[in-house]
């Protein structure tokens, strides 16, 4: 999608502080971190939100879930971490491109918001 900031980041049009990248996904540091480690994991394919995930996306989403543990290990999150997806206005999704927040390196509290 031409006006999507995350698509532009994935295409290299906008720079990011990359943690991990392959042909399917990109992981980069959040510009407004909420924890000592706060990265975003995005698919390079534009999917607006969890509400827009289709059967054809199950392999991609499964792939992301498998890669989370590798990214967490690379970031030194051996004591645990939180993986968050915000969906829709009430879920505080601010960018209309599905993404997952990986947070850690501090004791996280509950409830989150």
Phi, psi and omega in degrees: 000128190292332182258009181274122182298323180288327174296319179294322176294314180298327180275356179083008179287329177241129181290153175215161176269089187288142174253319182207144175208140169217193185290344185250329186222164175222139176234130182213160181291137176290140180287340178233072186298140179253004178204164179306324170244123178212105179238159176249138176245121182233146168283149176286337174285134178283117171230125189295314182200177176301330179292345181255003179290131178246173178305324181294347181261359186296323178294318180296313180293322175298319178300315178301314182298324178291323182286339182306313184295325178291318178294317178300317179297316179300328181272002177075032182267049184291341179268003179120170183197172176237137175245125187232139170234125176263134183230120176079176184299311180292335176275001178064040173280112184263340176241126183276061174209119184309134179204158182236132176269127174249115185238145177183191182075021169202162176289117181270144184260167178219139001287157186282336186208000000 
